[in-house]
mmCIF file of C-alpha atoms and ligand atoms in Angstrom:
data_model
loop_
_atom_site.group_PDB
_atom_site.id
_atom_site.type_symbol
_atom_site.label_atom_id
_atom_site.label_comp_id
_atom_site.label_asym_id
_atom_site.label_seq_id
_atom_site.Cartn_x
_atom_site.Cartn_y
_atom_site.Cartn_z
ATOM 1 C CA MET A 16 -71.985 184.192 120.123
ATOM 2 C CA HIS A 17 -69.626 185.318 117.408
ATOM 3 C CA CYS A 18 -68.886 188.442 115.255
ATOM 4 C CA PRO A 19 -71.613 188.765 112.584
ATOM 5 C CA ALA A 20 -69.073 190.006 110.052
ATOM 6 C CA CYS A 21 -65.946 187.825 110.318
ATOM 7 C CA GLY A 22 -67.192 185.040 112.548
ATOM 8 C CA GLY A 23 -64.574 185.899 115.170
ATOM 9 C CA LYS A 24 -65.213 183.882 118.288
ATOM 10 C CA ALA A 25 -64.017 186.271 120.978
ATOM 11 C CA PRO A 26 -65.922 189.558 120.813
ATOM 12 C CA GLU A 27 -65.263 191.805 123.798
ATOM 13 C CA GLU A 28 -67.943 193.486 125.879
ATOM 14 C CA LEU A 29 -67.714 197.275 125.471
ATOM 15 C CA GLY A 30 -70.658 198.197 127.737
ATOM 16 C CA PRO A 31 -74.435 198.060 128.307
ATOM 17 C CA LEU A 32 -76.968 199.400 125.816
ATOM 18 C CA ALA A 33 -79.975 200.839 127.661
ATOM 19 C CA ALA A 34 -83.562 199.787 127.032
ATOM 20 C CA SER A 35 -85.419 202.057 124.665
ATOM 21 C CA ASP A 36 -89.015 202.945 123.990
ATOM 22 C CA GLN A 37 -88.172 204.601 120.641
ATOM 23 C CA PHE A 38 -87.824 202.898 117.313
ATOM 24 C CA ALA A 39 -86.993 204.966 114.237
ATOM 25 C CA GLY A 40 -88.335 208.036 115.877
ATOM 26 C CA ARG A 41 -91.619 206.407 116.992
ATOM 27 C CA ARG A 42 -92.582 205.983 120.617
ATOM 28 C CA LEU A 43 -93.382 202.370 121.560
ATOM 29 C CA ASP A 44 -95.898 201.262 124.180
ATOM 30 C CA HIS A 45 -93.521 198.601 125.448
ATOM 31 C CA PRO A 46 -89.778 199.320 125.559
ATOM 32 C CA LEU A 47 -87.358 197.018 123.777
ATOM 33 C CA PRO A 48 -85.044 195.325 126.275
ATOM 34 C CA PRO A 49 -81.453 196.313 127.093
ATOM 35 C CA ALA A 50 -78.567 194.741 125.174
ATOM 36 C CA THR A 51 -74.721 194.830 125.152
ATOM 37 C CA LEU A 52 -72.302 196.570 122.852
ATOM 38 C CA TYR A 53 -69.556 194.291 121.589
ATOM 39 C CA GLY A 54 -66.359 194.880 119.690
ATOM 40 C CA CYS A 55 -64.641 192.217 117.535
ATOM 41 C CA PRO A 56 -60.864 192.215 118.016
ATOM 42 C CA ASP A 57 -60.412 190.387 114.699
ATOM 43 C CA CYS A 58 -62.178 192.680 112.216
ATOM 44 C CA GLY A 59 -62.864 195.729 114.444
ATOM 45 C CA LEU A 60 -66.663 195.713 114.033
ATOM 46 C CA TRP A 61 -68.808 196.984 116.913
ATOM 47 C CA PHE A 62 -72.251 195.498 117.184
ATOM 48 C CA ARG A 63 -75.368 195.178 119.330
ATOM 49 C CA TYR A 64 -76.178 191.800 120.830
ATOM 50 C CA PRO A 65 -78.707 190.375 121.192
ATOM 51 C CA LEU A 66 -80.839 191.942 118.477
ATOM 52 C CA PRO A 67 -84.619 192.111 118.715
ATOM 53 C CA ASP A 68 -86.319 189.089 117.149
ATOM 54 C CA ALA A 69 -86.500 189.257 113.336
ATOM 55 C CA GLY A 70 -90.338 189.186 113.286
ATOM 56 C CA VAL A 71 -90.514 191.982 115.889
ATOM 57 C CA LEU A 72 -88.041 194.115 113.814
ATOM 58 C CA SER A 73 -89.987 193.510 110.625
ATOM 59 C CA ASP A 74 -93.237 194.707 112.288
ATOM 60 C CA LEU A 75 -91.483 197.753 113.739
ATOM 61 C CA TYR A 76 -90.063 198.734 110.381
ATOM 62 C CA ALA A 77 -93.475 198.252 108.720
ATOM 63 C CA GLY A 78 -94.867 200.764 111.175
ATOM 64 C CA VAL A 79 -92.411 203.573 110.320
ATOM 65 C CA GLY A 80 -94.483 206.672 109.515
ATOM 66 C CA GLN A 81 -94.369 209.007 106.512
ATOM 67 C CA ASP A 82 -92.375 211.685 108.252
ATOM 68 C CA GLN A 83 -89.515 209.440 109.328
ATOM 69 C CA TRP A 84 -86.147 209.462 107.617
ATOM 70 C CA GLN A 85 -86.902 212.582 105.667
ATOM 71 C CA HIS A 86 -84.529 214.595 103.615
ATOM 72 C CA ALA A 87 -84.655 218.155 104.799
ATOM 73 C CA ASP A 88 -83.838 219.654 108.154
ATOM 74 C CA SER A 89 -84.642 223.346 108.653
ATOM 75 C CA GLY A 90 -85.370 223.582 104.955
ATOM 76 C CA LYS A 91 -81.800 222.577 103.966
ATOM 77 C CA LEU A 92 -80.772 219.482 102.032
ATOM 78 C CA ARG A 93 -79.272 216.780 104.211
ATOM 79 C CA ARG A 94 -75.452 217.079 104.497
ATOM 80 C CA ASP A 95 -74.878 213.579 103.170
ATOM 81 C CA TRP A 96 -77.114 214.247 100.185
ATOM 82 C CA GLN A 97 -75.259 217.492 99.498
ATOM 83 C CA ALA A 98 -71.916 215.581 99.356
ATOM 84 C CA ALA A 99 -73.397 212.793 97.198
ATOM 85 C CA ARG A 100 -74.854 215.280 94.764
ATOM 86 C CA GLU A 101 -71.507 216.994 94.476
ATOM 87 C CA TRP A 102 -69.797 213.660 93.730
ATOM 88 C CA LEU A 103 -72.534 212.759 91.246
ATOM 89 C CA ARG A 104 -72.080 216.063 89.424
ATOM 90 C CA ALA A 105 -68.367 215.351 88.992
ATOM 91 C CA ARG A 106 -68.989 212.426 86.623
ATOM 92 C CA ALA A 107 -71.687 211.358 84.167
ATOM 93 C CA THR A 108 -73.970 208.682 85.768
ATOM 94 C CA ASP A 109 -76.504 206.594 83.834
ATOM 95 C CA SER A 110 -77.702 204.302 86.591
ATOM 96 C CA LEU A 111 -78.068 204.665 90.370
ATOM 97 C CA LEU A 112 -79.282 202.186 92.988
ATOM 98 C CA ASP A 113 -80.279 203.726 96.331
ATOM 99 C CA VAL A 114 -80.438 200.935 98.998
ATOM 100 C CA GLY A 115 -82.993 201.909 101.657
ATOM 101 C CA CYS A 116 -84.352 204.696 99.393
ATOM 102 C CA PHE A 117 -87.444 205.248 101.620
ATOM 103 C CA ASP A 118 -89.808 207.479 99.641
ATOM 104 C CA GLY A 119 -87.318 208.089 96.771
ATOM 105 C CA GLU A 120 -86.705 211.687 97.640
ATOM 106 C CA PHE A 121 -82.961 211.547 97.020
ATOM 107 C CA LEU A 122 -83.390 209.813 93.632
ATOM 108 C CA ALA A 123 -86.145 212.213 92.620
ATOM 109 C CA ALA A 124 -83.776 215.133 93.242
ATOM 110 C CA THR A 125 -81.035 213.751 90.968
ATOM 111 C CA SER A 126 -80.916 214.807 87.330
ATOM 112 C CA GLY A 127 -79.607 213.291 84.142
ATOM 113 C CA ILE A 128 -79.768 209.663 85.398
ATOM 114 C CA SER A 129 -81.825 207.370 83.206
ATOM 115 C CA GLU A 130 -82.009 204.315 85.517
ATOM 116 C CA ARG A 131 -83.094 205.344 89.048
ATOM 117 C CA CYS A 132 -83.622 202.293 91.178
ATOM 118 C CA GLY A 133 -84.250 201.623 94.820
ATOM 119 C CA ILE A 134 -84.587 198.957 97.492
ATOM 120 C CA GLU A 135 -87.045 199.699 100.251
ATOM 121 C CA ARG A 136 -88.549 197.532 103.006
ATOM 122 C CA ASN A 137 -91.413 199.955 103.971
ATOM 123 C CA SER A 138 -94.189 199.281 101.500
ATOM 124 C CA GLY A 139 -95.891 202.655 101.944
ATOM 125 C CA ALA A 140 -92.591 204.467 101.316
ATOM 126 C CA ALA A 141 -91.786 202.226 98.358
ATOM 127 C CA GLY A 142 -95.157 203.056 96.801
ATOM 128 C CA ARG A 143 -94.444 206.780 97.126
ATOM 129 C CA ALA A 144 -90.968 206.259 95.544
ATOM 130 C CA ARG A 145 -92.635 204.482 92.576
ATOM 131 C CA GLY A 146 -94.867 207.529 92.180
ATOM 132 C CA LYS A 147 -91.729 209.630 91.731
ATOM 133 C CA GLY A 148 -90.445 207.405 88.915
ATOM 134 C CA VAL A 149 -88.220 205.189 91.005
ATOM 135 C CA GLU A 150 -87.988 201.495 89.986
ATOM 136 C CA ILE A 151 -88.216 199.481 93.198
ATOM 137 C CA LEU A 152 -86.058 196.272 92.837
ATOM 138 C CA GLY A 153 -86.622 194.700 96.203
ATOM 139 C CA ASN A 154 -88.282 195.205 99.566
ATOM 140 C CA GLU A 155 -85.639 193.812 101.892
ATOM 141 C CA LEU A 156 -82.153 195.203 102.345
ATOM 142 C CA GLU A 157 -81.002 191.610 101.680
ATOM 143 C CA SER A 158 -82.457 191.831 98.157
ATOM 144 C CA LEU A 159 -79.152 193.499 97.312
ATOM 145 C CA SER A 160 -77.437 190.092 97.294
ATOM 146 C CA THR A 161 -79.871 188.599 94.754
ATOM 147 C CA LEU A 162 -79.853 191.329 92.112
ATOM 148 C CA SER A 163 -78.061 190.736 88.830
ATOM 149 C CA ARG A 164 -78.125 194.264 87.382
ATOM 150 C CA ARG A 165 -75.139 196.519 87.663
ATOM 151 C CA PHE A 166 -74.959 200.249 88.308
ATOM 152 C CA ASP A 167 -72.661 203.232 87.955
ATOM 153 C CA VAL A 168 -73.384 204.239 91.552
ATOM 154 C CA VAL A 169 -74.816 202.537 94.607
ATOM 155 C CA THR A 170 -75.841 204.783 97.520
ATOM 156 C CA ALA A 171 -76.881 203.868 101.089
ATOM 157 C CA PHE A 172 -77.631 206.715 103.469
ATOM 158 C CA ASP A 173 -78.097 205.736 107.078
ATOM 159 C CA VAL A 174 -78.668 202.075 106.158
ATOM 160 C CA ILE A 175 -75.544 200.019 106.941
ATOM 161 C CA GLU A 176 -75.978 200.517 110.725
ATOM 162 C CA HIS A 177 -79.338 198.676 110.366
ATOM 163 C CA VAL A 178 -77.819 195.480 108.903
ATOM 164 C CA ARG A 179 -76.469 192.635 110.961
ATOM 165 C CA ASP A 180 -73.491 192.027 108.752
ATOM 166 C CA PRO A 181 -72.049 195.238 107.261
ATOM 167 C CA ARG A 182 -69.091 193.384 105.677
ATOM 168 C CA ARG A 183 -71.497 191.345 103.611
ATOM 169 C CA PHE A 184 -73.537 194.408 102.801
ATOM 170 C CA LEU A 185 -70.450 196.291 101.498
ATOM 171 C CA ALA A 186 -69.387 193.286 99.402
ATOM 172 C CA ASP A 187 -72.935 192.922 97.949
ATOM 173 C CA ALA A 188 -72.933 196.615 97.043
ATOM 174 C CA ALA A 189 -69.515 196.299 95.390
ATOM 175 C CA ASP A 190 -70.796 193.301 93.374
ATOM 176 C CA ARG A 191 -73.524 195.516 91.889
ATOM 177 C CA LEU A 192 -70.975 198.019 90.440
ATOM 178 C CA ARG A 193 -69.893 198.349 86.882
ATOM 179 C CA PRO A 194 -66.207 198.884 86.287
ATOM 180 C CA ARG A 195 -65.196 202.233 87.847
ATOM 181 C CA GLY A 196 -68.547 202.210 89.665
ATOM 182 C CA ARG A 197 -68.799 204.111 92.940
ATOM 183 C CA ILE A 198 -70.421 203.534 96.346
ATOM 184 C CA MET A 199 -71.548 206.466 98.526
ATOM 185 C CA LEU A 200 -72.024 205.272 102.073
ATOM 186 C CA ALA A 201 -73.227 207.402 105.009
ATOM 187 C CA THR A 202 -73.513 206.275 108.649
ATOM 188 C CA GLY A 203 -72.604 207.104 112.230
ATOM 189 C CA ASN A 204 -68.960 207.544 113.199
ATOM 190 C CA ARG A 205 -68.015 205.721 116.392
ATOM 191 C CA ASP A 206 -64.656 207.581 116.372
ATOM 192 C CA ALA A 207 -66.469 210.926 116.940
ATOM 193 C CA TRP A 208 -65.228 212.473 120.232
ATOM 194 C CA SER A 209 -68.811 212.757 121.552
ATOM 195 C CA TRP A 210 -69.221 208.994 121.096
ATOM 196 C CA ARG A 211 -65.795 208.223 122.705
ATOM 197 C CA LEU A 212 -66.856 210.390 125.690
ATOM 198 C CA MET A 213 -70.142 208.544 126.236
ATOM 199 C CA GLY A 214 -69.070 205.022 125.209
ATOM 200 C CA SER A 215 -71.911 202.486 125.039
ATOM 201 C CA HIS A 216 -74.121 205.196 126.595
ATOM 202 C CA TYR A 217 -73.972 207.264 123.401
ATOM 203 C CA TYR A 218 -77.498 207.964 122.131
ATOM 204 C CA TYR A 219 -76.700 206.556 118.638
ATOM 205 C CA CYS A 220 -75.947 203.075 119.846
ATOM 206 C CA THR A 221 -78.909 202.958 122.233
ATOM 207 C CA LEU A 222 -81.251 203.345 119.237
ATOM 208 C CA PRO A 223 -82.521 199.766 119.001
ATOM 209 C CA GLU A 224 -82.811 199.825 115.182
ATOM 210 C CA HIS A 225 -79.007 200.301 115.025
ATOM 211 C CA CYS A 226 -77.065 197.036 115.095
ATOM 212 C CA ALA A 227 -73.613 197.741 113.598
ATOM 213 C CA PHE A 228 -71.286 200.635 114.367
ATOM 214 C CA LEU A 229 -68.541 201.741 112.025
ATOM 215 C CA CYS A 230 -65.901 204.409 111.558
ATOM 216 C CA PRO A 231 -63.899 205.617 108.503
ATOM 217 C CA ARG A 232 -61.053 203.343 109.549
ATOM 218 C CA TRP A 233 -63.222 200.254 109.467
ATOM 219 C CA VAL A 234 -64.722 201.146 106.051
ATOM 220 C CA ARG A 235 -61.279 201.753 104.613
ATOM 221 C CA GLN A 236 -59.993 198.389 105.855
ATOM 222 C CA GLU A 237 -63.027 196.534 104.507
ATOM 223 C CA ALA A 238 -63.046 198.433 101.204
ATOM 224 C CA GLU A 239 -59.379 197.637 100.608
ATOM 225 C CA ARG A 240 -60.017 193.982 101.474
ATOM 226 C CA ILE A 241 -62.460 193.710 98.536
ATOM 227 C CA GLY A 242 -60.452 195.872 96.139
ATOM 228 C CA LEU A 243 -62.273 199.195 96.485
ATOM 229 C CA LYS A 244 -60.416 202.539 96.766
ATOM 230 C CA VAL A 245 -61.471 205.275 99.228
ATOM 231 C CA VAL A 246 -61.703 208.443 97.131
ATOM 232 C CA ASP A 247 -63.183 210.869 99.717
ATOM 233 C CA CYS A 248 -64.509 210.867 103.242
ATOM 234 C CA ARG A 249 -66.246 213.715 105.143
ATOM 235 C CA THR A 250 -67.680 214.044 108.637
ATOM 236 C CA TYR A 251 -70.797 216.037 109.475
ATOM 237 C CA SER A 252 -73.670 216.506 111.959
ATOM 238 C CA HIS A 253 -76.784 214.650 111.056
ATOM 239 C CA VAL A 254 -79.030 217.467 112.196
ATOM 240 C CA ALA A 255 -78.255 221.146 111.699
ATOM 241 C CA THR A 256 -78.722 222.722 115.136
ATOM 242 C CA ARG A 257 -78.457 226.287 116.387
ATOM 243 C CA PHE A 258 -75.722 227.163 118.884
ATOM 244 C CA ALA A 259 -78.111 227.151 121.912
ATOM 245 C CA GLY A 260 -79.357 223.637 120.989
ATOM 246 C CA LYS A 261 -75.790 222.324 120.595
ATOM 247 C CA LEU A 262 -74.840 223.822 123.962
ATOM 248 C CA ARG A 263 -77.888 222.244 125.644
ATOM 249 C CA GLU A 264 -77.128 218.778 124.244
ATOM 250 C CA LEU A 265 -73.419 219.078 125.171
ATOM 251 C CA THR A 266 -74.091 220.119 128.765
ATOM 252 C CA THR A 267 -76.865 217.506 129.271
ATOM 253 C CA ASN A 268 -74.566 214.688 128.048
ATOM 254 C CA LEU A 269 -71.631 215.948 130.160
ATOM 255 C CA ALA A 270 -73.920 216.078 133.209
ATOM 256 C CA TRP A 271 -75.265 212.588 132.478
ATOM 257 C CA ARG A 272 -71.669 211.303 132.102
ATOM 258 C CA ALA A 273 -70.739 212.804 135.511
ATOM 259 C CA MET A 274 -73.927 211.837 137.414
ATOM 260 C CA PRO A 275 -75.931 209.017 135.722
ATOM 261 C CA ALA A 276 -77.581 208.088 139.058
ATOM 262 C CA VAL A 277 -78.949 211.609 139.443
ATOM 263 C CA PHE A 278 -80.441 211.431 135.929
ATOM 264 C CA ALA A 279 -81.971 208.003 136.656
ATOM 265 C CA PHE A 280 -83.521 209.365 139.897
ATOM 266 C CA LEU A 281 -84.997 212.370 138.062
ATOM 267 C CA ARG A 282 -86.388 210.154 135.281
ATOM 268 C CA ARG A 283 -88.052 207.980 137.859
ATOM 269 C CA GLN A 284 -89.697 211.130 139.270
ATOM 270 C CA GLY A 285 -91.204 211.873 135.864
ATOM 271 C CA PHE A 286 -88.646 214.363 134.479
ATOM 272 C CA GLY A 287 -87.245 214.069 130.938
ATOM 273 C CA ASP A 288 -88.752 212.528 127.881
ATOM 274 C CA ARG A 289 -88.960 208.859 129.014
ATOM 275 C CA ASP A 290 -91.786 207.274 130.979
ATOM 276 C CA ALA A 291 -89.459 205.730 133.593
ATOM 277 C CA ALA A 292 -92.221 205.783 136.222
ATOM 278 C CA ARG A 293 -94.133 203.178 134.148
ATOM 279 C CA HIS A 294 -91.034 201.422 132.694
ATOM 280 C CA PRO A 295 -88.180 201.482 135.310
ATOM 281 C CA ASP A 296 -85.760 200.096 132.594
ATOM 282 C CA LEU A 297 -85.857 203.494 130.848
ATOM 283 C CA ALA A 298 -84.362 205.351 133.872
ATOM 284 C CA ALA A 299 -80.871 204.473 132.643
ATOM 285 C CA HIS A 300 -81.422 205.949 129.208
ATOM 286 C CA PRO A 301 -78.865 208.636 128.217
ATOM 287 C CA PRO A 302 -79.884 211.891 126.561
ATOM 288 C CA MET A 303 -79.918 212.577 122.806
ATOM 289 C CA TRP A 304 -76.988 214.314 121.116
ATOM 290 C CA SER A 305 -78.086 214.603 117.528
ATOM 291 C CA SER A 306 -76.261 217.932 117.039
ATOM 292 C CA ALA A 307 -72.852 216.240 117.431
ATOM 293 C CA ARG A 308 -70.593 215.849 114.419
ATOM 294 C CA ASP A 309 -70.857 212.097 114.587
ATOM 295 C CA HIS A 310 -71.623 210.936 111.007
ATOM 296 C CA PHE A 311 -69.456 210.360 108.003
ATOM 297 C CA ILE A 312 -69.974 209.808 104.296
ATOM 298 C CA VAL A 313 -67.420 207.973 102.228
ATOM 299 C CA LEU A 314 -66.963 207.666 98.488
ATOM 300 C CA LEU A 315 -65.515 204.320 97.340
ATOM 301 C CA GLU A 316 -64.555 203.323 93.825
ATOM 302 C CA LYS A 317 -64.106 200.061 92.036
ATOM 303 C CA PRO A 318 -61.047 199.864 89.742
HETATM 304 ZN ZN1 ZN B 19 -65.189 190.414 113.353
#
C-alpha cells in the first residue's frame, strides 16, 4: 500500500474510519465496511484505505438522488458559491469549466460567461445541467485529464475529496487553464479544530464517498509545486445552522469524544440515527457535525 498522490511507501495509520450506512446523503441497506485513515509523511496527504470497489462506487454515485448536493441551504446561496461569484465578478471571464457540476445550478447562476461547461458523472444530473445551457464535456471526473480545451476558470466544489489522487486532479485542472487562468477549489479542512478534536472519528472522514483529506497548507504546497499562486483562501461552515443546532452538535461530539462506549451501547439499544441493532458495525459511528467551520475555498492563479 502506498500514497495515491506521491507514491510514498510509508503512510502512517492515523486511526479507524467507522463503517457507514450513508452514501452521499442516501441511506444504504447494507453498510459499507470500516477502513483506516492514513497520512503520507512525504507529501502530507491524508487518505482512506481501502476504498470501496470501483464498480460499487460507480453504482452508488449513479443512485444519487435529485436533491443531493444542492446549492441552497435555508434559502441562502452556498458560502463557497458566494466566494466564487465574488471572485468571478472581479475579472471578465469568457469560459468556465465546473468539474462535478451536478445539475449545473452554479453555472446557470453565473452571468456574462459565453462558454459554460461541466463534467458530471451522474447522468440524470448531467441531463438537467444540459437543460440549463451547460455543455457537458465528460461523465467521469477523470475526463478532466483527456480534455484539450482551455478555460479562464476551472471550479470544483466539494469534488477533490472524492478523487483518489488529488495531486493529479489539481495538475489536470491547472493544465486546462489559459494563461492567468484561475482555479476555485472548495473542500473540507482537516486543520479545523473540530476535526483535530475528533481525529479519524470526525464525521467528514467517516463519509465513505470521501477518500482524500486536504487543508489549505497542503493545497498551497501542491499549487506552488506546479507553479500556481494562492491568491485567496477562506474558511466557512458548509451548512448554515442556528445557534441551538450548533450547540447540540458541539455537545454531542464532545460527549462522544469523552464516552464512545456509552454511545455505542445506546446505539445498540436503538437510540440515534443508525440501525446498530441490525448492523453492529454501525455502533461505533460518531455523530454528525455539519455546522462546524470545517471547509475552505481557495483561489489559485496560473502565471
Ligand atoms: Zn504522499
